mmCIF file of C-alpha atoms and ligand atoms in Angstrom:
data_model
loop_
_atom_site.group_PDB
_atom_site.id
_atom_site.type_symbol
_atom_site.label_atom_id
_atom_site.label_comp_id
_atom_site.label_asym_id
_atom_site.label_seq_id
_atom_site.Cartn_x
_atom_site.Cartn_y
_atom_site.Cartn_z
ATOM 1 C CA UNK A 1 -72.398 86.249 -42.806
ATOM 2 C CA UNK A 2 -74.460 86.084 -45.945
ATOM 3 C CA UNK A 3 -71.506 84.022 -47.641
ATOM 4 C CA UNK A 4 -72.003 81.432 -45.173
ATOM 5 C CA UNK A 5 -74.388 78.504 -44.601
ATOM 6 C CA UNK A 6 -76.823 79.284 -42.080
ATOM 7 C CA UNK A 7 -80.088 77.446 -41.037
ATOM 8 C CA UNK A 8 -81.904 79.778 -43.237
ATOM 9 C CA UNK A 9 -81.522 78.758 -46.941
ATOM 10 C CA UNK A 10 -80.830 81.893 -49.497
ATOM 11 C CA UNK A 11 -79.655 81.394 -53.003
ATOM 12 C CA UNK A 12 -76.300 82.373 -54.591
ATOM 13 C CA UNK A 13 -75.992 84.523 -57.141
ATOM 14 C CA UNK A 14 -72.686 83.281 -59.039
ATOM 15 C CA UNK A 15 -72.353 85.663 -61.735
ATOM 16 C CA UNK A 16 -72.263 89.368 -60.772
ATOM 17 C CA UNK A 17 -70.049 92.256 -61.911
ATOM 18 C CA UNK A 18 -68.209 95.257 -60.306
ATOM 19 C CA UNK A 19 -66.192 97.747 -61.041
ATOM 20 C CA UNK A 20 -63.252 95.545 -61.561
ATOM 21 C CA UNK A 21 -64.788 94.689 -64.975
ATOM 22 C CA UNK A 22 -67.719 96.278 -66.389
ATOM 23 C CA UNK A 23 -70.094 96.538 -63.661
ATOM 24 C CA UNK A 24 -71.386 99.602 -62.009
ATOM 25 C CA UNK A 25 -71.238 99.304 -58.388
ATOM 26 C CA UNK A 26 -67.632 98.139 -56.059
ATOM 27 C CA UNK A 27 -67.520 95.443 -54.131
ATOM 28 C CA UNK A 28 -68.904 96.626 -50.807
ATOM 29 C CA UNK A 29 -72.020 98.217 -52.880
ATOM 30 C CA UNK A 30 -72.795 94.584 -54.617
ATOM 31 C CA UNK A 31 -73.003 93.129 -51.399
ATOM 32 C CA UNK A 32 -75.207 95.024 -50.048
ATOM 33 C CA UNK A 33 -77.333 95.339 -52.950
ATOM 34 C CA UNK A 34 -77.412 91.299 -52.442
ATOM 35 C CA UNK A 35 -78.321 91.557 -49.023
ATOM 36 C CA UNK A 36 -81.266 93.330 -49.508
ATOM 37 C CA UNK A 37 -82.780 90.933 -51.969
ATOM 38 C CA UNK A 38 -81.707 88.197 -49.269
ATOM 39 C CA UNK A 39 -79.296 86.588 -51.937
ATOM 40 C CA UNK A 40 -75.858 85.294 -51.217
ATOM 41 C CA UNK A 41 -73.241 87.751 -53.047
ATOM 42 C CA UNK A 42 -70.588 86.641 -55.757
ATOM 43 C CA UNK A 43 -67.769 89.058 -57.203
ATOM 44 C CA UNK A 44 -67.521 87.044 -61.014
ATOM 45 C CA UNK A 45 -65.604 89.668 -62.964
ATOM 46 C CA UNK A 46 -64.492 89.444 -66.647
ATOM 47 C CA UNK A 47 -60.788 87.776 -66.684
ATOM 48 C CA UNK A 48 -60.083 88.416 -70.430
ATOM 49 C CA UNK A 49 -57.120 89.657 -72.211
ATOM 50 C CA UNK A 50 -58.696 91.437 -75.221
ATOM 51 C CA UNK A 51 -61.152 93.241 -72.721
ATOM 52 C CA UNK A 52 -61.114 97.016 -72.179
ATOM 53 C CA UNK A 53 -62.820 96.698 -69.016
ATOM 54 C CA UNK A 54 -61.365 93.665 -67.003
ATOM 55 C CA UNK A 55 -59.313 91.799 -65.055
ATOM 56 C CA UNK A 56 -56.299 91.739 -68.388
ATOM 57 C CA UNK A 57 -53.233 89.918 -67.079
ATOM 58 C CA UNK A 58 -52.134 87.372 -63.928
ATOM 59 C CA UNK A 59 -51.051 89.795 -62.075
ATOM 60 C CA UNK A 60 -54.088 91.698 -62.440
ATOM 61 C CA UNK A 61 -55.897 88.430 -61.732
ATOM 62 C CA UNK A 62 -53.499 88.002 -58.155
ATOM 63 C CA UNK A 63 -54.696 91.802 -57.730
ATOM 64 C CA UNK A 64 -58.305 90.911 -57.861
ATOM 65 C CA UNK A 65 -58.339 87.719 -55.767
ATOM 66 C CA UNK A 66 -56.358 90.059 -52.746
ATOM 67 C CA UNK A 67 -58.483 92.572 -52.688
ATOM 68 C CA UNK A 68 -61.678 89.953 -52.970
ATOM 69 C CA UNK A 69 -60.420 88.365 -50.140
ATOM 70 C CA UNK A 70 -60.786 90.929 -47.796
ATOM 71 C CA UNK A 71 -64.892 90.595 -48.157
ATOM 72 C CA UNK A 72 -67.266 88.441 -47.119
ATOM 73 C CA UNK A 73 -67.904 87.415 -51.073
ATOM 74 C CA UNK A 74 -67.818 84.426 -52.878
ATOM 75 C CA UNK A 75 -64.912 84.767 -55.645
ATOM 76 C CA UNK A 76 -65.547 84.161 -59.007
ATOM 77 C CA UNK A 77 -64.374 84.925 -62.214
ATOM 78 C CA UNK A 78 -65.578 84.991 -65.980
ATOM 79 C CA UNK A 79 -63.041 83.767 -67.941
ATOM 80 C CA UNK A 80 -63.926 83.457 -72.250
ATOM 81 C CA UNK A 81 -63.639 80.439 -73.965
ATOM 82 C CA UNK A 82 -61.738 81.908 -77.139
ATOM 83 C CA UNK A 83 -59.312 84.141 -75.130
ATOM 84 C CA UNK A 84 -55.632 82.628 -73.889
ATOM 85 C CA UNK A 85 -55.316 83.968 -70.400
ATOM 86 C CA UNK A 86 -57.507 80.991 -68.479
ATOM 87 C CA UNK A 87 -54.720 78.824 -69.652
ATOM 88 C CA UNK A 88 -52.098 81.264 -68.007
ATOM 89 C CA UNK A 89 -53.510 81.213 -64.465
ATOM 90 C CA UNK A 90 -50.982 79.080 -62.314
ATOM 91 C CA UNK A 91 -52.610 76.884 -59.945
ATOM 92 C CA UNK A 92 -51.698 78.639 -56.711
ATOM 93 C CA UNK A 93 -54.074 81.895 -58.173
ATOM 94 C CA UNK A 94 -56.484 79.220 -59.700
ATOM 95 C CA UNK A 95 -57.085 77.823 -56.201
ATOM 96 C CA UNK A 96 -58.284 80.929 -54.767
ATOM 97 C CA UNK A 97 -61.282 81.340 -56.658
ATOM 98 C CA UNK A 98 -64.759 80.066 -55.273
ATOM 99 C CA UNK A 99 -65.941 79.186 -58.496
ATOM 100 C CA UNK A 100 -64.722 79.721 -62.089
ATOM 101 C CA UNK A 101 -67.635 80.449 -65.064
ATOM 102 C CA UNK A 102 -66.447 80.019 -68.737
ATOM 103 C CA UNK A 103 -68.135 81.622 -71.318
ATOM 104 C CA UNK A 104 -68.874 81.335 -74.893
ATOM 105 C CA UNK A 105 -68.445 85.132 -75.989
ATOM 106 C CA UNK A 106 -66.424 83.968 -79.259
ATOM 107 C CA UNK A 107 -66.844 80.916 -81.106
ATOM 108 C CA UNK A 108 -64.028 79.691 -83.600
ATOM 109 C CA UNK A 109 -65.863 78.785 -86.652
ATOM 110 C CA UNK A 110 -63.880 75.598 -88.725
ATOM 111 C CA UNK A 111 -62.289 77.678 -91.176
ATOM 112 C CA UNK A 112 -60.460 79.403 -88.248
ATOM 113 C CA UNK A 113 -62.871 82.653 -87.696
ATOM 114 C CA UNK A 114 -64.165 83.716 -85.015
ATOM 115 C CA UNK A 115 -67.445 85.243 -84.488
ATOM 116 C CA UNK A 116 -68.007 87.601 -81.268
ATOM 117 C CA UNK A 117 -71.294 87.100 -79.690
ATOM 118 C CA UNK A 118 -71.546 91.123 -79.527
ATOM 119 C CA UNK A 119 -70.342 92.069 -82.945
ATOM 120 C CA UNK A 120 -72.837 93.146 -85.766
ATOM 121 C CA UNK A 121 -70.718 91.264 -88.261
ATOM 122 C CA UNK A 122 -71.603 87.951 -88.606
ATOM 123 C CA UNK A 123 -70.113 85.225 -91.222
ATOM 124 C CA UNK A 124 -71.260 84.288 -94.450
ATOM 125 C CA UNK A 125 -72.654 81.146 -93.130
ATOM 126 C CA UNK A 126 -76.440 79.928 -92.293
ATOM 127 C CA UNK A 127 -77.571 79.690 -89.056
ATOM 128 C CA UNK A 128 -77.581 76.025 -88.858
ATOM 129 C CA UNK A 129 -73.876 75.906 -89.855
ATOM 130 C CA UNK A 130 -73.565 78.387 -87.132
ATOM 131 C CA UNK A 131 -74.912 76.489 -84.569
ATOM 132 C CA UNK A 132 -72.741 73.263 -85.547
ATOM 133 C CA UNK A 133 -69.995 75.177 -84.999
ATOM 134 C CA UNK A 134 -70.876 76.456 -81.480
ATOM 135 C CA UNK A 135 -72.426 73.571 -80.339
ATOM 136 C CA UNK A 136 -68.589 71.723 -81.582
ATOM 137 C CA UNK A 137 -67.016 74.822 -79.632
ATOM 138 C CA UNK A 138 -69.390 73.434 -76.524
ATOM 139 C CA UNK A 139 -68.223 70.622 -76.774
ATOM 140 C CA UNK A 140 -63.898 71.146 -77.153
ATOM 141 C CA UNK A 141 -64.799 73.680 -73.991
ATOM 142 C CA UNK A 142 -66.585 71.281 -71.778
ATOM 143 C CA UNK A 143 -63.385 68.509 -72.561
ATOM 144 C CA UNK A 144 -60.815 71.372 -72.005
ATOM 145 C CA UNK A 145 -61.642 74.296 -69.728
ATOM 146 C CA UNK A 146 -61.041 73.930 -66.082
ATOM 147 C CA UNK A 147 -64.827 75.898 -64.474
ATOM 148 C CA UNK A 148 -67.806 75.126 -62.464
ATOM 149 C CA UNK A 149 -70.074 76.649 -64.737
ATOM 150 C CA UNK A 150 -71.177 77.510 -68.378
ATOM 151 C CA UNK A 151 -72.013 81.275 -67.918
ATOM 152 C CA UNK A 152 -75.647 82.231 -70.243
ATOM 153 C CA UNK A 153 -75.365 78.820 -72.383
ATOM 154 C CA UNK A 154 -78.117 80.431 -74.844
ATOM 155 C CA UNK A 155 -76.057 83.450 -75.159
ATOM 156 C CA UNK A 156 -75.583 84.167 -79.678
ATOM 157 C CA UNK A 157 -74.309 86.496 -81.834
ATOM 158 C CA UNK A 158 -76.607 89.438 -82.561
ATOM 159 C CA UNK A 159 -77.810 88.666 -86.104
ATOM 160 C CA UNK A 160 -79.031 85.187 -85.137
ATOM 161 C CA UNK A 161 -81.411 86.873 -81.451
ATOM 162 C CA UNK A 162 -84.489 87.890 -83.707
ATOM 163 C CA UNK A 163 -84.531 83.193 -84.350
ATOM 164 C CA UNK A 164 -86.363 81.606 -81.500
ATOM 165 C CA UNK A 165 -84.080 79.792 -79.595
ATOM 166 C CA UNK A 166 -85.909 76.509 -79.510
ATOM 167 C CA UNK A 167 -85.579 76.390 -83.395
ATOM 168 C CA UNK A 168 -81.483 77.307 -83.021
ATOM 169 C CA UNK A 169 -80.956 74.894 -80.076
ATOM 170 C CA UNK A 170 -82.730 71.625 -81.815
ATOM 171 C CA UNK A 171 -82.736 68.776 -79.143
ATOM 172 C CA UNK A 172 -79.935 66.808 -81.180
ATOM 173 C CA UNK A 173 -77.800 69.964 -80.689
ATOM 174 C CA UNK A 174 -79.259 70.359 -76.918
ATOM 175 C CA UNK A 175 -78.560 67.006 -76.019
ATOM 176 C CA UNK A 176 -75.065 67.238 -77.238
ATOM 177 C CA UNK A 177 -74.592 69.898 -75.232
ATOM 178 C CA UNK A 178 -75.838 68.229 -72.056
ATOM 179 C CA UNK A 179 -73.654 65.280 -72.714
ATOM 180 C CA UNK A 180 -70.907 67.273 -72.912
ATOM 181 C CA UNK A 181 -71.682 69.554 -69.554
ATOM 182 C CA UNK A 182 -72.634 66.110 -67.482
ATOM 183 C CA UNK A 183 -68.945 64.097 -68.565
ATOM 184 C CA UNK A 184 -67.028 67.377 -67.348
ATOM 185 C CA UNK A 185 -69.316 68.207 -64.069
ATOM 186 C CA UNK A 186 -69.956 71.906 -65.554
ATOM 187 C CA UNK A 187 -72.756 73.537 -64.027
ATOM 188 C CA UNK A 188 -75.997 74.921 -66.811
ATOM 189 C CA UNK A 189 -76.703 78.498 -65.531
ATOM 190 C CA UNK A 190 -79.798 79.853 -65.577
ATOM 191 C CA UNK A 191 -79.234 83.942 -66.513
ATOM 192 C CA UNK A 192 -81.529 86.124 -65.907
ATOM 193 C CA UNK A 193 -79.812 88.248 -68.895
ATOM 194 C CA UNK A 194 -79.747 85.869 -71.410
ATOM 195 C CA UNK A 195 -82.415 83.931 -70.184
ATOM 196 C CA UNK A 196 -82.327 80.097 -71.627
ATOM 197 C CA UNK A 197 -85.919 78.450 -72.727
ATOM 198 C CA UNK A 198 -87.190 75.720 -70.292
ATOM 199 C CA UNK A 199 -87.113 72.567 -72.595
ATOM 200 C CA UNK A 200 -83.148 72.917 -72.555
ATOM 201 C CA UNK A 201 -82.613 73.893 -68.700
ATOM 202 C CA UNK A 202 -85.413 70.753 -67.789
ATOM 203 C CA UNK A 203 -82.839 68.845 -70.637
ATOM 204 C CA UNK A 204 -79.872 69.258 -68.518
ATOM 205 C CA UNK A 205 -81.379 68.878 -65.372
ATOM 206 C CA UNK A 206 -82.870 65.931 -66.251
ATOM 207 C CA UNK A 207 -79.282 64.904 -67.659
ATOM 208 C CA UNK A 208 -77.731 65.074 -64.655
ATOM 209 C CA UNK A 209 -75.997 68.562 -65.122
ATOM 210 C CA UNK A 210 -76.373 70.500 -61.555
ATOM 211 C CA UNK A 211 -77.872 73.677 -62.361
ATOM 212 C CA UNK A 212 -76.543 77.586 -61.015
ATOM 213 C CA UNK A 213 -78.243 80.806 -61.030
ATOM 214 C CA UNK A 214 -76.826 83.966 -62.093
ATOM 215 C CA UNK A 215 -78.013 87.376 -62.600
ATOM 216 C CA UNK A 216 -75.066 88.644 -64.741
ATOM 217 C CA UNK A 217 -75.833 91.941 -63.098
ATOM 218 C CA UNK A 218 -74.078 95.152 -64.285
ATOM 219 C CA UNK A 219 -76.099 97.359 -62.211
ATOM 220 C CA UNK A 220 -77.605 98.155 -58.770
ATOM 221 C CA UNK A 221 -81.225 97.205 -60.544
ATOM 222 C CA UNK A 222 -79.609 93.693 -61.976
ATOM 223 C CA UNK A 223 -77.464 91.858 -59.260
ATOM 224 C CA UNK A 224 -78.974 89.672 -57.350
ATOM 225 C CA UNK A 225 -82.038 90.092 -59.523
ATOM 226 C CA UNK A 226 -82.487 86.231 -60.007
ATOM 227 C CA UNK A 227 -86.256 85.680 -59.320
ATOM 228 C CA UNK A 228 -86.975 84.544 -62.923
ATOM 229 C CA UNK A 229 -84.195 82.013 -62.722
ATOM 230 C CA UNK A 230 -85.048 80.347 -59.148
ATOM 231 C CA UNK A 231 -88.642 79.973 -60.425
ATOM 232 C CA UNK A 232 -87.676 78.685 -63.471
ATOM 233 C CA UNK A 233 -85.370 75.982 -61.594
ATOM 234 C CA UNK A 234 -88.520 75.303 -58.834
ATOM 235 C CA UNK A 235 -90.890 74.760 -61.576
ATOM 236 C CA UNK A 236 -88.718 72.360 -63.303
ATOM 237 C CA UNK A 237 -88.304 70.110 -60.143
ATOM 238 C CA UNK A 238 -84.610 70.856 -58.950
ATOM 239 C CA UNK A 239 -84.863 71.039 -55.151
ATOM 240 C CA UNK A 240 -83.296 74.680 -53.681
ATOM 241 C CA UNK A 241 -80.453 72.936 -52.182
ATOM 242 C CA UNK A 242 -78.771 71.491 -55.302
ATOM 243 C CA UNK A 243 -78.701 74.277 -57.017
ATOM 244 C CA UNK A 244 -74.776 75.031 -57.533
ATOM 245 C CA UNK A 245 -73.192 76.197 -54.232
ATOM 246 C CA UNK A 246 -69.727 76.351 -54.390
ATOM 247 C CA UNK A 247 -69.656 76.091 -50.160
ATOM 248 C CA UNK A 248 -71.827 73.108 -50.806
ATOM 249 C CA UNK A 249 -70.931 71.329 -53.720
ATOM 250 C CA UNK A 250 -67.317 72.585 -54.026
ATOM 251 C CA UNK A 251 -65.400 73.646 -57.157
ATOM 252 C CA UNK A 252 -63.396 71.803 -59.742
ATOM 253 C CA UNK A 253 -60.375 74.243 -58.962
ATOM 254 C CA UNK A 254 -61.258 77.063 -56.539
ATOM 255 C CA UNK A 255 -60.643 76.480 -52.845
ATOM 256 C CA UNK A 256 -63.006 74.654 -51.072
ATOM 257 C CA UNK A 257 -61.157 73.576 -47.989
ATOM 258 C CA UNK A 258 -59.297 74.843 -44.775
ATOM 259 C CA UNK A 259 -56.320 76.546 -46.177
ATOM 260 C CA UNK A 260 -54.630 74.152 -43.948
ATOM 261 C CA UNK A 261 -55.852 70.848 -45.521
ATOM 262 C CA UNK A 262 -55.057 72.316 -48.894
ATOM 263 C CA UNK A 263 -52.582 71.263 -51.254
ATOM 264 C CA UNK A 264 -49.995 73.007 -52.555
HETATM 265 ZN ZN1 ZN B 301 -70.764 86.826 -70.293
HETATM 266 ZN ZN1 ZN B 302 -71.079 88.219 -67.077
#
Protein backbone atom coordinates (compact mmCIF):
# COMPACT_ATOMS: atom_id res chain seq x y z
CA UNK A 1 0.00 0.00 0.00
CA UNK A 2 1.68 3.11 -1.28
CA UNK A 3 0.08 5.09 1.78
CA UNK A 4 1.96 2.98 4.03
CA UNK A 5 5.52 2.77 5.38
CA UNK A 6 7.37 0.15 3.78
CA UNK A 7 11.17 -0.68 3.81
CA UNK A 8 11.43 1.17 0.64
CA UNK A 9 11.40 4.98 1.26
CA UNK A 10 9.08 7.11 -1.36
CA UNK A 11 8.12 10.67 -0.75
CA UNK A 12 4.64 12.15 -0.07
CA UNK A 13 3.14 14.40 -2.05
CA UNK A 14 0.81 16.48 0.46
CA UNK A 15 -0.83 18.84 -1.72
CA UNK A 16 -2.72 17.40 -4.72
CA UNK A 17 -6.15 18.18 -6.19
CA UNK A 18 -9.16 16.21 -7.63
CA UNK A 19 -12.20 16.64 -8.82
CA UNK A 20 -13.65 17.47 -5.50
CA UNK A 21 -12.09 20.95 -5.96
CA UNK A 22 -10.45 22.11 -8.97
CA UNK A 23 -8.38 19.35 -10.08
CA UNK A 24 -8.72 17.30 -13.15
CA UNK A 25 -8.49 13.75 -12.39
CA UNK A 26 -10.87 11.63 -9.29
CA UNK A 27 -9.49 10.07 -6.71
CA UNK A 28 -8.71 6.61 -8.02
CA UNK A 29 -6.95 8.42 -11.21
CA UNK A 30 -4.54 10.61 -8.71
CA UNK A 31 -3.45 7.61 -7.19
CA UNK A 32 -2.43 6.00 -9.77
CA UNK A 33 -0.92 8.81 -11.46
CA UNK A 34 1.21 8.84 -8.00
CA UNK A 35 2.06 5.40 -8.27
CA UNK A 36 3.68 5.62 -11.34
CA UNK A 37 6.05 8.36 -10.36
CA UNK A 38 6.66 6.05 -7.16
CA UNK A 39 5.25 8.93 -4.88
CA UNK A 40 2.98 8.43 -1.94
CA UNK A 41 -0.62 9.95 -2.92
CA UNK A 42 -2.50 12.81 -0.95
CA UNK A 43 -6.23 13.95 -1.75
CA UNK A 44 -5.65 18.00 -0.36
CA UNK A 45 -8.74 19.61 -1.85
CA UNK A 46 -9.79 23.30 -1.53
CA UNK A 47 -12.14 23.59 1.77
CA UNK A 48 -13.29 27.23 1.14
CA UNK A 49 -16.57 28.87 1.37
CA UNK A 50 -16.28 31.60 -1.30
CA UNK A 51 -14.93 28.86 -3.79
CA UNK A 52 -16.84 27.83 -6.93
CA UNK A 53 -15.03 24.71 -7.15
CA UNK A 54 -14.64 23.13 -3.59
CA UNK A 55 -15.35 21.47 -0.72
CA UNK A 56 -18.11 24.81 0.47
CA UNK A 57 -19.75 23.79 3.73
CA UNK A 58 -19.23 21.01 6.84
CA UNK A 59 -21.28 18.87 5.54
CA UNK A 60 -19.65 18.95 2.33
CA UNK A 61 -16.40 18.65 4.28
CA UNK A 62 -18.04 15.19 6.29
CA UNK A 63 -18.91 14.26 2.49
CA UNK A 64 -15.36 14.46 1.40
CA UNK A 65 -13.59 12.81 4.35
CA UNK A 66 -16.31 9.53 3.72
CA UNK A 67 -15.74 9.12 0.51
CA UNK A 68 -11.69 9.70 1.08
CA UNK A 69 -11.81 7.12 3.41
CA UNK A 70 -12.65 4.46 1.32
CA UNK A 71 -8.97 4.82 -0.53
CA UNK A 72 -5.77 4.04 0.23
CA UNK A 73 -4.93 8.09 0.31
CA UNK A 74 -3.60 10.27 2.69
CA UNK A 75 -6.44 13.00 3.55
CA UNK A 76 -5.78 16.41 3.34
CA UNK A 77 -7.36 19.50 2.91
CA UNK A 78 -6.57 23.21 1.79
CA UNK A 79 -8.25 25.34 3.90
CA UNK A 80 -7.58 29.65 3.20
CA UNK A 81 -6.40 31.74 5.72
CA UNK A 82 -8.96 34.72 5.05
CA UNK A 83 -12.06 32.46 4.62
CA UNK A 84 -14.40 31.47 7.93
CA UNK A 85 -15.14 27.84 7.36
CA UNK A 86 -11.64 26.30 9.01
CA UNK A 87 -13.02 27.78 12.14
CA UNK A 88 -16.41 25.85 11.58
CA UNK A 89 -14.97 22.33 11.33
CA UNK A 90 -15.94 20.51 14.69
CA UNK A 91 -13.30 18.43 16.01
CA UNK A 92 -14.78 15.01 15.36
CA UNK A 93 -14.47 16.00 11.21
CA UNK A 94 -11.13 17.84 12.08
CA UNK A 95 -9.70 14.55 13.38
CA UNK A 96 -10.16 12.71 10.29
CA UNK A 97 -7.89 14.50 8.20
CA UNK A 98 -4.17 13.25 7.68
CA UNK A 99 -2.90 16.55 7.45
CA UNK A 100 -4.42 20.05 7.19
CA UNK A 101 -2.45 22.88 4.73
CA UNK A 102 -3.47 26.59 5.27
CA UNK A 103 -2.97 28.92 2.74
CA UNK A 104 -2.40 32.49 2.18
CA UNK A 105 -4.75 33.08 -0.97
CA UNK A 106 -6.09 36.50 0.66
CA UNK A 107 -4.29 38.73 2.84
CA UNK A 108 -6.24 41.39 5.02
CA UNK A 109 -4.38 44.51 4.50
CA UNK A 110 -4.59 47.01 7.98
CA UNK A 111 -7.16 49.18 6.72
CA UNK A 112 -9.43 46.07 6.53
CA UNK A 113 -8.97 45.07 2.59
CA UNK A 114 -8.23 42.26 1.35
CA UNK A 115 -6.15 41.50 -1.56
CA UNK A 116 -6.67 38.00 -3.48
CA UNK A 117 -3.50 36.46 -4.53
CA UNK A 118 -5.30 35.77 -8.07
CA UNK A 119 -7.01 39.05 -8.67
CA UNK A 120 -5.57 41.68 -11.19
CA UNK A 121 -6.59 44.42 -8.81
CA UNK A 122 -4.17 45.19 -6.47
CA UNK A 123 -4.23 48.15 -3.70
CA UNK A 124 -2.96 51.46 -3.86
CA UNK A 125 -0.09 50.55 -1.74
CA UNK A 126 3.83 49.84 -2.52
CA UNK A 127 5.11 46.65 -2.51
CA UNK A 128 6.98 46.94 0.64
CA UNK A 129 3.79 47.98 2.50
CA UNK A 130 2.43 44.96 0.87
CA UNK A 131 4.70 42.65 2.10
CA UNK A 132 4.40 44.07 5.84
CA UNK A 133 1.10 43.30 5.67
CA UNK A 134 1.41 39.64 4.55
CA UNK A 135 4.27 38.87 6.36
CA UNK A 136 1.83 40.38 9.74
CA UNK A 137 -0.98 38.06 8.12
CA UNK A 138 1.94 35.14 8.47
CA UNK A 139 2.34 35.77 11.43
CA UNK A 140 -1.67 36.12 13.14
CA UNK A 141 -1.99 32.64 10.89
CA UNK A 142 0.89 30.75 12.29
CA UNK A 143 -0.51 31.92 16.19
CA UNK A 144 -4.14 31.02 15.12
CA UNK A 145 -4.77 28.37 12.47
CA UNK A 146 -4.90 24.81 13.52
CA UNK A 147 -2.54 22.92 10.11
CA UNK A 148 0.53 20.99 9.49
CA UNK A 149 1.59 23.02 6.77
CA UNK A 150 1.89 26.51 5.05
CA UNK A 151 0.74 25.55 1.47
CA UNK A 152 3.25 27.69 -1.47
CA UNK A 153 4.61 30.26 1.33
CA UNK A 154 6.02 32.46 -1.74
CA UNK A 155 2.71 32.40 -3.30
CA UNK A 156 1.68 36.79 -4.21
CA UNK A 157 -0.72 38.63 -5.80
CA UNK A 158 -0.27 38.95 -9.57
CA UNK A 159 0.95 42.55 -9.94
CA UNK A 160 3.82 42.03 -7.48
CA UNK A 161 5.23 38.13 -9.69
CA UNK A 162 7.24 40.20 -12.39
CA UNK A 163 9.61 41.45 -8.48
CA UNK A 164 12.15 38.82 -7.72
CA UNK A 165 11.21 37.19 -4.78
CA UNK A 166 14.45 37.52 -2.90
CA UNK A 167 14.00 41.39 -3.09
CA UNK A 168 10.03 40.94 -1.75
CA UNK A 169 10.96 38.34 0.93
CA UNK A 170 14.04 40.48 2.61
CA UNK A 171 15.64 38.20 5.35
CA UNK A 172 14.10 40.51 8.21
CA UNK A 173 10.70 39.63 6.66
CA UNK A 174 11.97 35.83 6.03
CA UNK A 175 13.12 35.38 9.35
CA UNK A 176 9.92 36.60 10.79
CA UNK A 177 8.28 34.26 9.00
CA UNK A 178 10.38 31.32 10.16
CA UNK A 179 9.95 32.38 13.71
CA UNK A 180 6.57 32.35 13.38
CA UNK A 181 6.28 28.71 11.44
CA UNK A 182 8.96 27.10 14.14
CA UNK A 183 6.73 28.48 17.60
CA UNK A 184 3.50 26.86 15.92
CA UNK A 185 5.23 23.48 14.44
CA UNK A 186 3.83 24.46 10.78
CA UNK A 187 5.51 22.70 8.15
CA UNK A 188 7.44 25.24 4.99
CA UNK A 189 6.32 23.50 1.73
CA UNK A 190 8.30 23.33 -1.00
CA UNK A 191 5.69 23.73 -4.31
CA UNK A 192 6.60 22.82 -7.27
CA UNK A 193 3.88 25.52 -8.56
CA UNK A 194 4.88 28.33 -6.80
CA UNK A 195 8.23 27.34 -6.35
CA UNK A 196 10.00 29.27 -3.21
CA UNK A 197 13.86 30.54 -3.76
CA UNK A 198 16.48 28.47 -1.79
CA UNK A 199 17.87 31.17 0.67
CA UNK A 200 14.28 31.12 2.39
CA UNK A 201 13.55 27.18 2.29
CA UNK A 202 17.60 26.66 3.65
CA UNK A 203 16.18 29.76 6.25
CA UNK A 204 13.54 27.64 7.65
CA UNK A 205 15.21 24.55 7.58
CA UNK A 206 17.93 25.79 9.24
CA UNK A 207 15.28 27.36 11.77
CA UNK A 208 14.03 24.38 12.77
CA UNK A 209 10.75 24.40 10.62
CA UNK A 210 10.30 20.61 9.20
CA UNK A 211 9.94 20.97 5.63
CA UNK A 212 6.90 19.14 3.13
CA UNK A 213 6.74 18.72 -0.48
CA UNK A 214 3.86 19.37 -2.59
CA UNK A 215 3.13 19.41 -6.16
CA UNK A 216 -0.17 21.40 -6.00
CA UNK A 217 -1.08 19.33 -9.00
CA UNK A 218 -4.28 20.11 -10.99
CA UNK A 219 -3.54 17.74 -13.66
CA UNK A 220 -2.44 14.21 -14.69
CA UNK A 221 1.05 16.05 -15.93
CA UNK A 222 1.35 17.95 -12.28
CA UNK A 223 0.59 15.52 -9.31
CA UNK A 224 3.10 13.90 -7.98
CA UNK A 225 5.40 15.96 -10.16
CA UNK A 226 7.71 16.94 -7.15
CA UNK A 227 11.27 16.30 -8.51
CA UNK A 228 12.26 20.01 -8.33
CA UNK A 229 11.16 20.17 -4.74
CA UNK A 230 12.94 16.84 -3.33
CA UNK A 231 16.15 18.11 -4.99
CA UNK A 232 15.79 21.31 -3.76
CA UNK A 233 15.28 19.83 -0.06
CA UNK A 234 18.49 17.15 -0.75
CA UNK A 235 20.65 19.91 -1.82
CA UNK A 236 19.89 21.96 1.13
CA UNK A 237 20.85 19.13 3.63
CA UNK A 238 17.36 17.89 5.02
CA UNK A 239 17.71 14.10 5.18
CA UNK A 240 14.60 12.18 3.04
CA UNK A 241 13.12 10.95 6.15
CA UNK A 242 12.22 14.25 7.87
CA UNK A 243 10.66 15.59 5.33
CA UNK A 244 6.87 16.04 6.62
CA UNK A 245 5.10 12.64 6.82
CA UNK A 246 2.03 12.81 8.43
CA UNK A 247 2.35 8.65 9.19
CA UNK A 248 5.68 9.66 10.55
CA UNK A 249 5.64 12.79 12.18
CA UNK A 250 1.88 12.97 12.91
CA UNK A 251 -0.49 15.95 12.61
CA UNK A 252 -1.43 18.78 14.89
CA UNK A 253 -5.22 17.72 14.44
CA UNK A 254 -5.74 14.94 11.87
CA UNK A 255 -5.77 11.36 13.12
CA UNK A 256 -2.71 9.82 13.68
CA UNK A 257 -3.58 6.92 15.91
CA UNK A 258 -5.64 3.59 16.15
CA UNK A 259 -9.14 4.79 16.05
CA UNK A 260 -9.26 2.91 19.21
CA UNK A 261 -6.63 4.89 21.22
CA UNK A 262 -8.25 8.05 19.98
CA UNK A 263 -9.98 10.55 21.85
CA UNK A 264 -13.17 11.64 21.53
ZN1 LIG B 1 -3.28 27.19 -2.92
ZN1 LIG C 1 -3.52 23.82 -3.88
Amino acid sequence: MTTQQSGVWLPVDCHAHTTFSDGQLTVDELIDCARGRDVRPSVSDHISSYMDNAVTTVDETRAYLDALEQYDVLRGGEFCWHDSLWREIPSDLASRFTHRLGSLHGIWLPNGELVYAFSRRFPNVTPDEYMEAHVANLEHFAREMPVDVLAHPTLLPLSLRPIPLEELWTEEREERAVGALAAAGIAFEISNRYRPHERFVRRAFEGGVRISLGSDGHTEAQVADIEFALSLARDIGVADQELYDPLRHGSRTGYFMPRSKRVG
